Short mmCIF file of N, CA and C in Angstrom, two decimals:
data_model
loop_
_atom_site.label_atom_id
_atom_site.label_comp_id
_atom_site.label_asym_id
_atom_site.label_seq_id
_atom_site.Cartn_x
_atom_site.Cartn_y
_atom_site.Cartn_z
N UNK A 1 43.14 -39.43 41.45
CA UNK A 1 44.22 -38.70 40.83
C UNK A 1 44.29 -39.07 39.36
N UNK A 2 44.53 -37.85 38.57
CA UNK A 2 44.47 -38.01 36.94
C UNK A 2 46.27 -39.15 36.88
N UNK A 3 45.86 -39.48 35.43
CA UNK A 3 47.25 -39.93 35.31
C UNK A 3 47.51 -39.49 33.37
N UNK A 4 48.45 -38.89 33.69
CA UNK A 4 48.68 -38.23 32.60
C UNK A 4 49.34 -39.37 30.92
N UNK A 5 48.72 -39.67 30.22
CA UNK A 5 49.52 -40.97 29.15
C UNK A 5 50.34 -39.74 28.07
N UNK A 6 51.34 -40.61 27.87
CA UNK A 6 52.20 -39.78 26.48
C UNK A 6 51.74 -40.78 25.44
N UNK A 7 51.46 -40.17 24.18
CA UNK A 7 50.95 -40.83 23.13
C UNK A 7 51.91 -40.64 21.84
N UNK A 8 52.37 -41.26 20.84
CA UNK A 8 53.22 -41.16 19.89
C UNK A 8 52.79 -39.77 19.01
N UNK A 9 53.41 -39.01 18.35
CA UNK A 9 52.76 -38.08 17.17
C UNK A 9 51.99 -38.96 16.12
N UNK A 10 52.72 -39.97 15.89
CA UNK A 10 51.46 -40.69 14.36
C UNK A 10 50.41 -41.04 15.31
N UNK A 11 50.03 -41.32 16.75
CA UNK A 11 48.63 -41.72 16.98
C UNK A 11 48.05 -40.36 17.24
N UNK A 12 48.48 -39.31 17.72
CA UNK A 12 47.83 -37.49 17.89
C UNK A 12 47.49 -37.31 16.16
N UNK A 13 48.51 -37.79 15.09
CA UNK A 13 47.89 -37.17 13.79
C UNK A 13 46.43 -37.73 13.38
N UNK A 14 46.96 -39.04 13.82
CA UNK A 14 45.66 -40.17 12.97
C UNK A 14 44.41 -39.72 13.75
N UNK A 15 44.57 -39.77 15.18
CA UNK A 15 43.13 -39.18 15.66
C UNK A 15 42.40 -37.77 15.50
N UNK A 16 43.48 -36.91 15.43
CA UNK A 16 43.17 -35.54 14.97
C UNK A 16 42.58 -35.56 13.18
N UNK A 17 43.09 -36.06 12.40
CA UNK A 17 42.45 -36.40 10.78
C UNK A 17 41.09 -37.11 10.89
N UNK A 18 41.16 -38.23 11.59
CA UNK A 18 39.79 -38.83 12.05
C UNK A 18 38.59 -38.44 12.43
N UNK A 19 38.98 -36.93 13.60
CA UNK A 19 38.09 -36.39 14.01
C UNK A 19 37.96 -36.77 15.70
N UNK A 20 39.05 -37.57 15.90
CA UNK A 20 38.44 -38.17 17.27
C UNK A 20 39.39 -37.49 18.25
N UNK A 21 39.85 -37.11 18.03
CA UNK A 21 40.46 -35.67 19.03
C UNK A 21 40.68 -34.51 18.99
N UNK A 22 40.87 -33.53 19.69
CA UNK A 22 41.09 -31.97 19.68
C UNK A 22 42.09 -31.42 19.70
N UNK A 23 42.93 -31.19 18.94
CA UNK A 23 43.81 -30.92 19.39
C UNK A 23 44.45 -29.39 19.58
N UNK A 24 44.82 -28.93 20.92
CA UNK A 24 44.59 -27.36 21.08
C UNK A 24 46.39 -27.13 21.19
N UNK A 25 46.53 -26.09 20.10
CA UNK A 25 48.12 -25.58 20.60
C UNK A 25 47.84 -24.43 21.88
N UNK A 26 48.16 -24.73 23.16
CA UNK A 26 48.42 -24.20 23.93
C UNK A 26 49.37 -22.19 24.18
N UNK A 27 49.90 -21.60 23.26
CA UNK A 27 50.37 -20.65 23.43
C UNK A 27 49.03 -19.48 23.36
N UNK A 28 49.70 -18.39 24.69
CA UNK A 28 48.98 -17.71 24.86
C UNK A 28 48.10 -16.51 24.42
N UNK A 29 49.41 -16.53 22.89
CA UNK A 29 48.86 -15.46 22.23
C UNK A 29 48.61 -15.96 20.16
N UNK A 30 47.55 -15.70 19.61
CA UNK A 30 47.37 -15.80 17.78
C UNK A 30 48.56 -15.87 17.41
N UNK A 31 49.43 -14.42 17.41
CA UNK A 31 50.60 -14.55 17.14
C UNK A 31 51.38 -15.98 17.16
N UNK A 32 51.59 -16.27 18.48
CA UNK A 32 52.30 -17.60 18.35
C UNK A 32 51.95 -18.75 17.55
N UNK A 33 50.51 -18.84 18.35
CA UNK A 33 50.19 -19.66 17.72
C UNK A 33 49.74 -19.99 16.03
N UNK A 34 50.02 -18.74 14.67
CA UNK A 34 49.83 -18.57 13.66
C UNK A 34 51.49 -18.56 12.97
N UNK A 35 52.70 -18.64 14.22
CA UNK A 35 53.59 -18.88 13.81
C UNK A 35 54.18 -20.68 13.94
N UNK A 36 53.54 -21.10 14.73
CA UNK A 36 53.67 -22.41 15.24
C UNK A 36 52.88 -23.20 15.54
N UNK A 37 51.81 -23.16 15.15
CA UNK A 37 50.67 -24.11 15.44
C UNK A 37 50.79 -25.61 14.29
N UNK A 38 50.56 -26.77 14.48
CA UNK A 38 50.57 -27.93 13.50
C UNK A 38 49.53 -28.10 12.91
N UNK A 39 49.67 -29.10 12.10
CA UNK A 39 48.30 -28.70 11.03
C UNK A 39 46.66 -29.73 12.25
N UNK A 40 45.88 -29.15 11.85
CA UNK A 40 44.99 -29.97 12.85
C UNK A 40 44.39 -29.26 13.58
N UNK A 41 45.53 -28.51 14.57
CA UNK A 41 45.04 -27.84 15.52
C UNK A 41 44.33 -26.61 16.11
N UNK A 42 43.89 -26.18 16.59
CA UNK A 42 43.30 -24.72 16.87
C UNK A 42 44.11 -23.84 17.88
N UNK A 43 43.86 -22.55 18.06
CA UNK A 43 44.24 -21.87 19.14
C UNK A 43 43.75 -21.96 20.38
N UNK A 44 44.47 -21.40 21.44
CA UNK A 44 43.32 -21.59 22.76
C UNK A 44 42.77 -20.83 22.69
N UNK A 45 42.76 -19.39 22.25
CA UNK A 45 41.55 -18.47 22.52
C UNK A 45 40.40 -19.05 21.68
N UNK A 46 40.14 -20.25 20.76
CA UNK A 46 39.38 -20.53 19.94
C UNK A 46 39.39 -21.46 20.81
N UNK A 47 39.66 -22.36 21.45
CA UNK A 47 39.29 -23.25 22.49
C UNK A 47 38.43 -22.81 23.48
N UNK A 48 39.13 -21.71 24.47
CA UNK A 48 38.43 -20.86 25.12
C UNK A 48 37.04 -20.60 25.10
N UNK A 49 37.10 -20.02 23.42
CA UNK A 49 35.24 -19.92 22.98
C UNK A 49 34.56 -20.74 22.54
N UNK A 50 35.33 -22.03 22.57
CA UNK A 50 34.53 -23.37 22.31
C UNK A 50 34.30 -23.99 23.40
N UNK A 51 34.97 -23.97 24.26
CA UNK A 51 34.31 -25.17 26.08
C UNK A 51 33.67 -25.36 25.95
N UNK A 52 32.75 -24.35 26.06
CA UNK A 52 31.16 -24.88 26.59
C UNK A 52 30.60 -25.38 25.93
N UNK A 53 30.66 -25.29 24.84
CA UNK A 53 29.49 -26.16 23.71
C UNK A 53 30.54 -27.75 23.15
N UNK A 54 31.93 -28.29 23.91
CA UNK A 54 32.31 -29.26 23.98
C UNK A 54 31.75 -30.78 24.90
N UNK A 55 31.43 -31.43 23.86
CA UNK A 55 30.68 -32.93 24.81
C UNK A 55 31.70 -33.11 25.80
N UNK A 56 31.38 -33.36 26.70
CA UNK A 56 31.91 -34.16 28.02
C UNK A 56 33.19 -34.96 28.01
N UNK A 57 32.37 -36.09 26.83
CA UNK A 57 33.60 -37.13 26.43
C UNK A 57 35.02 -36.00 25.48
N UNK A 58 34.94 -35.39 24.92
CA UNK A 58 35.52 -34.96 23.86
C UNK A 58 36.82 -34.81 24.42
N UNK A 59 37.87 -36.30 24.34
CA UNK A 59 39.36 -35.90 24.05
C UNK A 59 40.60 -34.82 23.67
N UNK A 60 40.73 -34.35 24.77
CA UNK A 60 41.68 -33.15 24.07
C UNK A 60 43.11 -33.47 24.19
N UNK A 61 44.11 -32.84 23.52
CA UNK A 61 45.18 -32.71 23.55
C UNK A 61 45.63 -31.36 23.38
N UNK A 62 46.15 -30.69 24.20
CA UNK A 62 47.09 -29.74 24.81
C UNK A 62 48.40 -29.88 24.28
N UNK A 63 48.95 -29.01 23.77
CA UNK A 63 50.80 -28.99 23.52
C UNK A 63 51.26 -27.77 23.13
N UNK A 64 52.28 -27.56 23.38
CA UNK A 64 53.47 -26.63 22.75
C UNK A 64 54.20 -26.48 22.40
N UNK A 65 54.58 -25.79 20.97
CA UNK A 65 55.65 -26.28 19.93
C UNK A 65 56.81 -26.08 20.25
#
């Protein structure tokens, strides 16, 4: 069974600037997400067309504003 960790926002910024995480705003549509997305992050439909060519290891973070 997964176990889900909550992580502070200054450790999601620092790893997202770093490069060492992904961080995907979760809403379903551009729209939203071009009204509310944080700096860093991508859309899911740009997630979507990225999976597959994502390493294994590659850390993501999921959220919604």
């Amino acid at each position: 069974m997964s176990v889900i960790e909550r992580v502070s926002a200054a450790d999601i910024r620092a790893n997202v600037q770093s490069g060492d995480i992904l961080l995907v705003c979760a809403y379903d549509s551009d729209e939203k997400f071009n009204r509310n997305h944080l700096e860093g992050a991508i859309s899911l439909s740009d997630f979507k067309g990225r999976v597959s060519d994502l390493a294994r290891d590659t850390e993501i973070v999921f959220y919604c504003a």
